[in-house]
Coordinates of C-alpha atoms in Angstrom, one line a residue:
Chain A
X89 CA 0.0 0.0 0.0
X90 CA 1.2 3.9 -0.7
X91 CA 1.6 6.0 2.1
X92 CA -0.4 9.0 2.3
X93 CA 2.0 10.9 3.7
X94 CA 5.7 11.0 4.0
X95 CA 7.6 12.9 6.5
X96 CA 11.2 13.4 5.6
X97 CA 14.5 15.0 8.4
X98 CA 12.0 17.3 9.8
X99 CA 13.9 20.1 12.1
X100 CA 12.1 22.5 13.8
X101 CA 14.2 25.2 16.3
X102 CA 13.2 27.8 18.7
X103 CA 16.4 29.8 18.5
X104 CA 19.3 28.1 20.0
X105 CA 16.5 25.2 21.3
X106 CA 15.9 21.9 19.5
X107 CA 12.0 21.5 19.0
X108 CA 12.2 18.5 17.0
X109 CA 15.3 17.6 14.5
X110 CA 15.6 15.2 12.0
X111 CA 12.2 13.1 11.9
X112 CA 11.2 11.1 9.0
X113 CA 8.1 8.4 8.9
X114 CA 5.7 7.2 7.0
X115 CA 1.3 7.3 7.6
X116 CA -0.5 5.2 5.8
X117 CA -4.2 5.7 4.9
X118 CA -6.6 4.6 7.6
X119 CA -3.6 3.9 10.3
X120 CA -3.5 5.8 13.7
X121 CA -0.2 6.5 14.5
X122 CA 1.0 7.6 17.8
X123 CA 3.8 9.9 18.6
X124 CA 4.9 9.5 22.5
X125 CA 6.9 11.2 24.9
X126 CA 6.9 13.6 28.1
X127 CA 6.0 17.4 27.9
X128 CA 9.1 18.7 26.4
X129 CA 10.0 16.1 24.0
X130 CA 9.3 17.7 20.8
X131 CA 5.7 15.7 20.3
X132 CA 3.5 19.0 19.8
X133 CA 6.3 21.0 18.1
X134 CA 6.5 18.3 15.7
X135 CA 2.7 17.8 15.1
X136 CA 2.3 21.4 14.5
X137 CA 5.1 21.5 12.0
X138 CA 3.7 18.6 9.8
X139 CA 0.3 19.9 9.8
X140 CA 2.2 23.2 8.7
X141 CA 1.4 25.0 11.1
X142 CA 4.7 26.1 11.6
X143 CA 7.1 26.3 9.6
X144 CA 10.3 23.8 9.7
X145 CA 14.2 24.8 9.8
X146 CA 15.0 21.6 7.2
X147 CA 13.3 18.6 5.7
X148 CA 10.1 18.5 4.2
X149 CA 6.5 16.9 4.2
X150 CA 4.7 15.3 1.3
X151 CA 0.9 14.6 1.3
X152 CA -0.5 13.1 -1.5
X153 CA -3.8 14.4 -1.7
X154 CA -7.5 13.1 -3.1
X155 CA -6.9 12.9 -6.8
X156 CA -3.4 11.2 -6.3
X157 CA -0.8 13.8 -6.7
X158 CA 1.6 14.9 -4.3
X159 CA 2.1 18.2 -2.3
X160 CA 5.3 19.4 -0.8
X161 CA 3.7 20.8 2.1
X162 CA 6.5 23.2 2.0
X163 CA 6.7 24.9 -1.1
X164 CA 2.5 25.8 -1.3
X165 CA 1.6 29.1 -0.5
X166 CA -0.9 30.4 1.9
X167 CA -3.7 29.8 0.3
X168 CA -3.3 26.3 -1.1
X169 CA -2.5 25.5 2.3
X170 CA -6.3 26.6 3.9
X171 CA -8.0 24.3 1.2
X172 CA -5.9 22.0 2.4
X173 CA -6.8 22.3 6.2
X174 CA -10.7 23.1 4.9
X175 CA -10.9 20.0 2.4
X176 CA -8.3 17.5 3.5
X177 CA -7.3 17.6 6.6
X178 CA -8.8 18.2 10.1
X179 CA -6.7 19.1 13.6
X180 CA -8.1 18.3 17.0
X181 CA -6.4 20.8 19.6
X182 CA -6.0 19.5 23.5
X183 CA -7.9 22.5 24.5
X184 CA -11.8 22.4 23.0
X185 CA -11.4 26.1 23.2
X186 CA -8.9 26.6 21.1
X187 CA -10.9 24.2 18.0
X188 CA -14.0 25.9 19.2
X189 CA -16.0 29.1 18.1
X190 CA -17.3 29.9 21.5
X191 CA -19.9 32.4 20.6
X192 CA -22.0 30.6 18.2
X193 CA -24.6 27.3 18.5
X194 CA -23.0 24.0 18.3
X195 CA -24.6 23.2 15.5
X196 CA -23.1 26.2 13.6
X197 CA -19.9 24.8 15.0
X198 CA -20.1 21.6 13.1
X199 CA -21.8 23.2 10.0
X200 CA -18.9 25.9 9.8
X201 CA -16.9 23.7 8.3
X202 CA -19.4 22.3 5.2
X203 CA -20.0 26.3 4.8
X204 CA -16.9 26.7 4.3
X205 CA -16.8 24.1 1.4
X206 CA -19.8 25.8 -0.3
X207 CA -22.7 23.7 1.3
X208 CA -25.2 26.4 1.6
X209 CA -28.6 24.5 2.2
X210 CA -29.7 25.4 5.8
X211 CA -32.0 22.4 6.6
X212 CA -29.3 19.8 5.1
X213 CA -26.7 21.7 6.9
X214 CA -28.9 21.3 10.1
X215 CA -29.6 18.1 9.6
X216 CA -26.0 16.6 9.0
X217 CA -25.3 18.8 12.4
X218 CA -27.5 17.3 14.4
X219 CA -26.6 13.6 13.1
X220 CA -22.9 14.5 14.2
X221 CA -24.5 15.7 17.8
X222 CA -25.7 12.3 17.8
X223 CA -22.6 10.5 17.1
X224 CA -20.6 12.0 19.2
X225 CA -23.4 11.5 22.0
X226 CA -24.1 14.7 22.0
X227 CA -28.4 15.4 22.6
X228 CA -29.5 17.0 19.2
X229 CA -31.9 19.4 21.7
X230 CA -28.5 21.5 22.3
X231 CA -28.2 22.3 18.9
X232 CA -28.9 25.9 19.4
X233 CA -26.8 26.4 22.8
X234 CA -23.7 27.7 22.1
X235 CA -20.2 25.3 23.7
X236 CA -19.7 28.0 26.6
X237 CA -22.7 25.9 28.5
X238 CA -21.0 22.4 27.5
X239 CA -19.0 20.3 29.8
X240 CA -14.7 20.0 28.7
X241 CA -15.7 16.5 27.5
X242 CA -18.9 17.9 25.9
X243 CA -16.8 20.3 23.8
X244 CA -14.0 18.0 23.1
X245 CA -16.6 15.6 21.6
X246 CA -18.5 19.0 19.6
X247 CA -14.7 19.6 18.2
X248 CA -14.0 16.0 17.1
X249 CA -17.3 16.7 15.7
X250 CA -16.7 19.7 14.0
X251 CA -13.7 18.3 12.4
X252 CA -14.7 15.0 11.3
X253 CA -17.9 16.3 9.5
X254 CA -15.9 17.0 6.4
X255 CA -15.0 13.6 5.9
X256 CA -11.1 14.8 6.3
X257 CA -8.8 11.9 4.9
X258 CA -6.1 13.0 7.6
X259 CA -6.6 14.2 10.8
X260 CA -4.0 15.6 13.7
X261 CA -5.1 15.8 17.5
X262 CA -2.7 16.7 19.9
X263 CA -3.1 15.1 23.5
X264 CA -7.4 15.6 22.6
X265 CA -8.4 13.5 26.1
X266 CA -5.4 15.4 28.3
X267 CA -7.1 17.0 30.9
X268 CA -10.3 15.5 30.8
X269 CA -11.7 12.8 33.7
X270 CA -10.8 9.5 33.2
X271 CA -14.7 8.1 33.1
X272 CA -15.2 11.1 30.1
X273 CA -11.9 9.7 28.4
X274 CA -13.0 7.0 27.9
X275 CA -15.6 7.9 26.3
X276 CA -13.9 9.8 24.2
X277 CA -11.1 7.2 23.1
X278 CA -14.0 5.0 22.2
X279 CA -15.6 7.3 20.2
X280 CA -12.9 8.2 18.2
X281 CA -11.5 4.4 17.9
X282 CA -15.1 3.7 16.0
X283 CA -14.9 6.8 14.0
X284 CA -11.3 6.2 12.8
X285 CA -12.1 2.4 11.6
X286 CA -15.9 3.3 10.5
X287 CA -14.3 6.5 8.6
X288 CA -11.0 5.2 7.7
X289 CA -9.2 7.5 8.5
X290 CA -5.4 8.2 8.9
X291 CA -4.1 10.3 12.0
X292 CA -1.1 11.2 13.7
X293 CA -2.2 11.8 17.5
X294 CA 0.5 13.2 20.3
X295 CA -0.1 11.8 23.3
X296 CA 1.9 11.5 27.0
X297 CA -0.1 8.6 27.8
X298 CA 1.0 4.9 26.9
X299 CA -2.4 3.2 27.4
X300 CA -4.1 5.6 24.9
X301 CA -1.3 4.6 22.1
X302 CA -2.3 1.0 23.3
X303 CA -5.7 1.1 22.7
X304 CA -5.6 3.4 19.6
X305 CA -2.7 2.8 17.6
X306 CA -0.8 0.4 15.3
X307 CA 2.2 2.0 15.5
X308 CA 4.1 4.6 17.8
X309 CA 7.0 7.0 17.7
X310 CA 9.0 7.8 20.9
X311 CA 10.4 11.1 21.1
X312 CA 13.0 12.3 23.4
X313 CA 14.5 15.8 23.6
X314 CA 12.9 16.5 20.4
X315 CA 14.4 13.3 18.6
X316 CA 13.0 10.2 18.1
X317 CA 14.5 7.4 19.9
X318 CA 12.4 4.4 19.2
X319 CA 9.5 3.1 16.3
X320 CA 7.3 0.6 15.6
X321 CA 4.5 -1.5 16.2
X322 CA 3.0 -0.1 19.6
X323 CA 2.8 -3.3 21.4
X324 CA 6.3 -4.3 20.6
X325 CA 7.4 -0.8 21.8
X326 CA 5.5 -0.9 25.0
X327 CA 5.7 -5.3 25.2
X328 CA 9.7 -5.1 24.3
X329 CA 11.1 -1.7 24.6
X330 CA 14.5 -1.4 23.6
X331 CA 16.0 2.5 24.0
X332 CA 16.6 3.2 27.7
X333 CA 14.5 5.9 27.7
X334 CA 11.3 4.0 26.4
X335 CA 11.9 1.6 29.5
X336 CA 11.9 4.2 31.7
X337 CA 8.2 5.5 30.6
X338 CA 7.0 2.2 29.9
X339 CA 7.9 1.1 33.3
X340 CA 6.9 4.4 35.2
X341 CA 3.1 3.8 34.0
X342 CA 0.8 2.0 36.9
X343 CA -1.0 -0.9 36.1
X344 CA -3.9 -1.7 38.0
Chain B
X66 CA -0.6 -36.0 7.4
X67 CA -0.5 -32.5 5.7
X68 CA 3.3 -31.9 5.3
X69 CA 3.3 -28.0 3.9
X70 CA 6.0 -26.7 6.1
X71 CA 4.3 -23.0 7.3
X72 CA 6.6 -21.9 9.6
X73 CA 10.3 -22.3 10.3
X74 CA 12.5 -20.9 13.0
X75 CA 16.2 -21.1 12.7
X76 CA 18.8 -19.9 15.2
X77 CA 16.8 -17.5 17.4
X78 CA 17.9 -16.0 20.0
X79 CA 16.1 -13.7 22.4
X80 CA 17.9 -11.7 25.2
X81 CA 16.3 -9.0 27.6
X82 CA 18.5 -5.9 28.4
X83 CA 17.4 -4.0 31.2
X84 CA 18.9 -0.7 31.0
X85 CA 17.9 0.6 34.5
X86 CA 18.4 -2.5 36.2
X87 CA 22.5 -1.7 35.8
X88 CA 22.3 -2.9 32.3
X89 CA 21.2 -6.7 33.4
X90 CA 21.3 -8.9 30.4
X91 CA 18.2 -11.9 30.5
X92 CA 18.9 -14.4 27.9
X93 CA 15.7 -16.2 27.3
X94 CA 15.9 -18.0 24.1
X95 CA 19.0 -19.5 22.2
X96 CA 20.1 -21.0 19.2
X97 CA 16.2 -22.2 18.9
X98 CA 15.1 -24.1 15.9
X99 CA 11.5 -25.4 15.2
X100 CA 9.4 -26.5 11.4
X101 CA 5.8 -26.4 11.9
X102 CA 3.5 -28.2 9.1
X103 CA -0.3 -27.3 8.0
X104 CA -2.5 -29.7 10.6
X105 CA 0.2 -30.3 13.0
X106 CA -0.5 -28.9 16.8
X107 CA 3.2 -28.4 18.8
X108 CA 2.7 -28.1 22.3
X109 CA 5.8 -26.8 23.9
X110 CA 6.5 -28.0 27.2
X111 CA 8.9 -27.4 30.0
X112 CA 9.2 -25.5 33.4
X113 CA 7.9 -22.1 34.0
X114 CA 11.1 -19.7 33.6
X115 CA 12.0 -22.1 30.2
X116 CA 10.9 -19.1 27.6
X117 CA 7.7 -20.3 26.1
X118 CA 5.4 -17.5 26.3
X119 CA 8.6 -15.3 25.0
X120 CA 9.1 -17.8 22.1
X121 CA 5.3 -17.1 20.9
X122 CA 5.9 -13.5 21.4
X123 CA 8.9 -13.5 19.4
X124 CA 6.9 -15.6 16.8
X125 CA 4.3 -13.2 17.2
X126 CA 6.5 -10.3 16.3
X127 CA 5.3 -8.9 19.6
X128 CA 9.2 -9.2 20.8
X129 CA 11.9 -8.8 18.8
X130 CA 14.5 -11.7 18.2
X131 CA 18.3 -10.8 19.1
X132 CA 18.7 -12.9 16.5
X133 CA 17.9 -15.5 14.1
X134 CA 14.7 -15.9 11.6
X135 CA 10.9 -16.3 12.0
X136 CA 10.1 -17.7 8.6
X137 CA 6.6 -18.2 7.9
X138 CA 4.6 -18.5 4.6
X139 CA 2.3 -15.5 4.0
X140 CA 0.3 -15.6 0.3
X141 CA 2.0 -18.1 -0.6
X142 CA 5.5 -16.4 -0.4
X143 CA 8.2 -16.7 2.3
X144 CA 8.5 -14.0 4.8
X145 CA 11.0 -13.3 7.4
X146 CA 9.3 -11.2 10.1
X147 CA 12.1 -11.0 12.2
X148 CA 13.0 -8.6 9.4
X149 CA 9.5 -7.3 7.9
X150 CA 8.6 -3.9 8.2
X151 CA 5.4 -3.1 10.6
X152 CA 3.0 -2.7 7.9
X153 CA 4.1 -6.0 6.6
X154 CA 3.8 -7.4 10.4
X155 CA 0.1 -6.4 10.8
X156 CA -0.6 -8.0 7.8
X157 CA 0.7 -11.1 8.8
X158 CA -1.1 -10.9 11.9
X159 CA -4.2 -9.6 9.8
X160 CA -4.5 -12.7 7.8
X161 CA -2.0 -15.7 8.4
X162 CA -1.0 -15.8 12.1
X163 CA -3.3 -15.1 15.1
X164 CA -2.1 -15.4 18.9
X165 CA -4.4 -15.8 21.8
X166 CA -3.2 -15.0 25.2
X167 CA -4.4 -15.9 28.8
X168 CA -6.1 -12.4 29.3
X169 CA -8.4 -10.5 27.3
X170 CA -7.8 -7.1 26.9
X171 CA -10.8 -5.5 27.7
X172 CA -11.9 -2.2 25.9
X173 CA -14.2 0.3 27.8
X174 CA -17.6 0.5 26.5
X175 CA -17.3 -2.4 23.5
X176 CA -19.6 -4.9 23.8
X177 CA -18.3 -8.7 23.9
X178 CA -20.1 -9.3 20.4
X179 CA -18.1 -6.8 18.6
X180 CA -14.9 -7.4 20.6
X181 CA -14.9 -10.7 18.8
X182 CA -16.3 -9.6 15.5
X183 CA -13.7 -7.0 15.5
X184 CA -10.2 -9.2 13.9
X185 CA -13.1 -10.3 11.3
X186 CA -13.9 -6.9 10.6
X187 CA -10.5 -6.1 10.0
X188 CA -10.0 -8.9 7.5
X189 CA -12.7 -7.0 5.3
X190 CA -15.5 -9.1 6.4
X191 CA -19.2 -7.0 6.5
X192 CA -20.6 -6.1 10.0
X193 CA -23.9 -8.3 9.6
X194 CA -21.6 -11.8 8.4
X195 CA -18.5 -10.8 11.6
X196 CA -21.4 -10.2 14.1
X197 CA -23.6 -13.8 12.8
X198 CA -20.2 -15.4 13.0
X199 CA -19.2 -13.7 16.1
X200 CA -22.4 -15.2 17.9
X201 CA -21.8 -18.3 16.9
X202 CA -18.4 -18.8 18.4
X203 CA -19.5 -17.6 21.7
X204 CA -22.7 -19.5 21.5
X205 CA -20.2 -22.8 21.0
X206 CA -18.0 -21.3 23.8
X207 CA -21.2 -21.3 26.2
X208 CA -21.0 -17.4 26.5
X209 CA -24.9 -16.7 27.4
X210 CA -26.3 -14.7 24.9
X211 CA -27.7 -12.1 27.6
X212 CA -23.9 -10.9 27.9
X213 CA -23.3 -10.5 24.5
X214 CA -24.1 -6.7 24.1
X215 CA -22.2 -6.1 27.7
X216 CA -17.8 -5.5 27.6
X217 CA -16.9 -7.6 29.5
X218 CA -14.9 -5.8 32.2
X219 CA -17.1 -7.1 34.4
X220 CA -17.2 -11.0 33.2
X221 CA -15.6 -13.7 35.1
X222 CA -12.2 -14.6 34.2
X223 CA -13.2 -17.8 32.4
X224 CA -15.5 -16.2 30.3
X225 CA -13.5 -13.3 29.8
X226 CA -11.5 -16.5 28.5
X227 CA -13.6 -17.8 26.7
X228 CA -14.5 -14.5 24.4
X229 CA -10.5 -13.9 24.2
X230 CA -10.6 -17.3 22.5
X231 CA -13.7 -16.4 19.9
X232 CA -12.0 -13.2 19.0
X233 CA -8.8 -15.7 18.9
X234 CA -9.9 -18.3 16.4
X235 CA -13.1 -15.6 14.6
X236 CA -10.3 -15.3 11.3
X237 CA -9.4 -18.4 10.1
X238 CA -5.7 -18.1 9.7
X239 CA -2.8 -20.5 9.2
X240 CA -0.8 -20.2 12.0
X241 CA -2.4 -20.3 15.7
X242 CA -0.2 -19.0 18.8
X243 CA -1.8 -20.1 21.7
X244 CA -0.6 -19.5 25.1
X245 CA -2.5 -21.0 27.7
X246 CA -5.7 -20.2 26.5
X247 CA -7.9 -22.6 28.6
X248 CA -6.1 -22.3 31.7
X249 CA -9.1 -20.8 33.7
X250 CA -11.9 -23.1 31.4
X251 CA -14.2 -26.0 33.2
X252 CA -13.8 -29.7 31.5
X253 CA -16.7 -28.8 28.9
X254 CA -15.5 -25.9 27.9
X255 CA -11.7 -27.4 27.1
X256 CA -13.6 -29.9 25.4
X257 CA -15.0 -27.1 23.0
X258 CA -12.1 -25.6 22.6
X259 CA -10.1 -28.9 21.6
X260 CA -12.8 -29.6 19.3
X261 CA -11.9 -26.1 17.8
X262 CA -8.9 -26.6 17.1
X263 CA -9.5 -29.7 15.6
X264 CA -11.6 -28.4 13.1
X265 CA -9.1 -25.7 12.5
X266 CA -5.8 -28.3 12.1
X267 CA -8.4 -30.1 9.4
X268 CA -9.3 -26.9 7.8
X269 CA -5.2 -26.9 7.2
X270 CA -4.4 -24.4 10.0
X271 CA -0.7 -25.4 12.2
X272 CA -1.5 -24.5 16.1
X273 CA 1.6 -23.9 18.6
X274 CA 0.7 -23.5 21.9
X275 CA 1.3 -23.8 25.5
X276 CA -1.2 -25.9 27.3
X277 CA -0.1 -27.3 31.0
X278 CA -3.2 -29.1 32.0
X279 CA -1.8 -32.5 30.8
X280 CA -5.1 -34.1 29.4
X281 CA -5.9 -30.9 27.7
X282 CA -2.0 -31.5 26.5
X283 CA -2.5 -35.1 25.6
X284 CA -6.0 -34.6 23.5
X285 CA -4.4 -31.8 21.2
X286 CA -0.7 -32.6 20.7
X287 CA -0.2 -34.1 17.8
X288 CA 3.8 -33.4 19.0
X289 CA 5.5 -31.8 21.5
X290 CA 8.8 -29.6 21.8
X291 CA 10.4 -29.6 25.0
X292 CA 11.8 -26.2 26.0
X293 CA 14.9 -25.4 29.2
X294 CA 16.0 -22.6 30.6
X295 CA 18.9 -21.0 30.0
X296 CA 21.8 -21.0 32.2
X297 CA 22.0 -17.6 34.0
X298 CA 24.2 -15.4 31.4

């Protein structure tokens, strides 16, 4: 199978400060992969700087797109880069707030985003809002309340929502159930493990927590110090890890 | 007998290094060599401490040898996974080799029906066909039908057991790594299960498990492969 995308020596600095350096892999379509690692490591700086949202120091990032061709993420302008994010791609932040528009309805919040690909019908935009409300377990009958009234796990599930409505064929989320109770993760993980297999979708998720790259994904990248120390399939990495660094987090986790 | 050779293992070697134990070295498997045929079921045997669960984790791809090869025939081509890349692993494990462990690993909030349909699923079967099929393995395994749409977090352990071993066996695939999957079953449940296998090793499948209940041993040998430990390194 072709990959979908292809990350190649990715370096990202914050002056003097290594963010991330030198990071290639590979996503496939419809795999979840997970990049692991403690606050500091580079896991965010590098998400953000695939999903070009900055912009890297060296390397580069290929997508290839819906009609087959590929895009050096790098080399598109500003522009090309929006229909990107609007038709392709979707990004879960760890904070609802920051994915959310706070001051309008939730349904406007998941219709916002088929607006913005020229969907202009109001009932079948309402419509194919409230359906999302429902699979994300949200009660349809909130359509019209705007997030600000919402619980943090109502509005994380309302963002995953709003971003998944567009049928994106690659999604980031960085840490999206940090933060949250552990009874509302849950929830949350399960919900998004059905959407990603009934949706196919591929994603590349940051997350501090091993369990969550357990249950979600495939594979897993360990990061360290903005580097990646260790790859692979994610129960070998947490079954068999190898770098000294990977046995220190997988044997700092409590089991119960 | 069926004589297809499916799975060979030559040389391997599996050591443990412990970086924050002051760099401890466990060596767990050496020099091991093992052809498994279609039909055949190997039941390794040997103390606890002599490296069999490692050995079907290393098979599994699950560890990774130190060294040697894990040869085993995927599509009808040879493939060393000791060497194949992940995607190529989760094929494998897709299609041609399944492993059931002692535990199931519950999800939160899946029901048992579609934690076995699930593998199935992933092989490209349709909901409606994984879910029939997915009932009728845990109707054989005695799983009341009242628990189906339940996760079972809250289950017992043998029927926790007992749904690992549907989601187990739901693909039918070559190669069955099974390690100690009946150790919490009553006698009529064993029975089921040998009688699963059985149909599997005639449907052309190879099993290699652990099994230390000696009559569960005895009925689905068809050979076994004794296992040591290793002298402390």
């Amino acid at each position: 199978m072709s990959a979908l995308l292809k990350v190649r020596n990715l370096s990202r600095h914050y002056g003097q400060r290594i963010g991330c350096e030198e990071v290639s892999f590979d996503l496939h379509p419809g795999e979840l992969l997970c990049i692991v690692g403690e606050s500091g490591s580079g896991k965010s700086t590098l998400l953000n700087t695939v999903a070009a949202q900055l912009s890297p120091a060296a390397g580069n990032v290929h997508y290839r797109q819906r009609d087959g061709e590929w895009l050096d993420i790098g080399s598109l302008n500003e522009a090309d880069r929006r229909r990107l994010a609007r038709e392709e791609w979707g990004f879960v932040t760890q904070n609802p707030r920051d994915g959310l528009r706070l001051n309008v309805s939730a349904g406007a919040n998941v219709a916002e985003r088929l607006m913005a690909l020229g969907m202009r019908d109001y009932g079948q935009l309402r419509g194919i809002a409230r359906s999302w409300l429902e699979r994300v377990e949200i009660d349809p009958a909130r359509i019209d309340d705007a997030p600000t009234g919402f619980s943090g796990g109502m509005q994380q599930r309302l963002q995953i929502a709003r971003t998944l409505v567009t049928q994106p064929r690659l999604v980031f989320m960085d840490e999206p159930t940090a933060g949250l109770d552990v009874s509302v993760q849950a929830r949350i993980l399960d919900l998004l493990r059905r959407l990603v297999n009934e949706l196919g979708l591929a994603a590349v998720m940051v997350t501090h927590d091993l369990a969550v790259a357990r249950l979600l994904a495939a594979r897993t990248i360990v990061m360290q110090g903005g580097r990646v120390v260790e790859t692979g399939l994610t129960d070998q990495i947490l079954d068999d890890p190898q770098h000294p660094y990977t046995q220190l987090l997988v044997s700092s986790v409590l089991t119960t | 007998m069926n004589t297809t050779l499916i799975l060979e293992l030559r040389d391997l070697s599996k050591s443990f290094e412990l970086h924050h134990q002051h760099g401890a070295r466990l060596n767990v498997l050496r020099g091991l060599n093992l052809r498994l045929h279609a039909g055949e079921c190997v039941v390794l045997s040997g103390a606890s401490g002599a490296g069999k669960s490692t050995l079907l984790r290393v098979i599994y791809a699950n560890y990774r040898p130190s060294y040697g090869t894990v040869h085993l025939r995927h599509d009808g081509r040879w493939i060393d996974l000791a060497k194949a890349s992940p995607h190529e692993v989760l094929e494998v494990r897709r299609r041609t080799l399944g492993y059931v462990s002692q535990f199931l690993r519950v999800i939160p909030r899946v029901p048992t029906l579609d934690i076995v349909a699930e593998p199935l699923l992933q092989a490209g079967a349709d909901v409606h066909d994984a879910r029939q099929r997915a009932g009728g393995l845990l109707h054989r395994l005695n799983v009341p039908e009242r628990l189906w749409q339940l996760p079972p977090g809250t289950f017992s352990g043998g029927e926790q057991q007992r749904v690992n071993i549907a989601r187990g066996l739901i693909v039918p695939r070559p190669i069955l790594l099974l390690d100690e999957p009946t150790a919490s079953l009553d006698i009529g449940n064993r029975e089921v299960v040998a009688q699963l296998l059985a149909e599997a090793r005639a449907a052309g499948s190879a099993v290699l498990g652990i099994f230390h209940d000696e009559d569960m041993r005895d009925r689905v040998a068809t050979r076994l492969f004794p296992m040591q430990a290793l002298e402390a390194a």
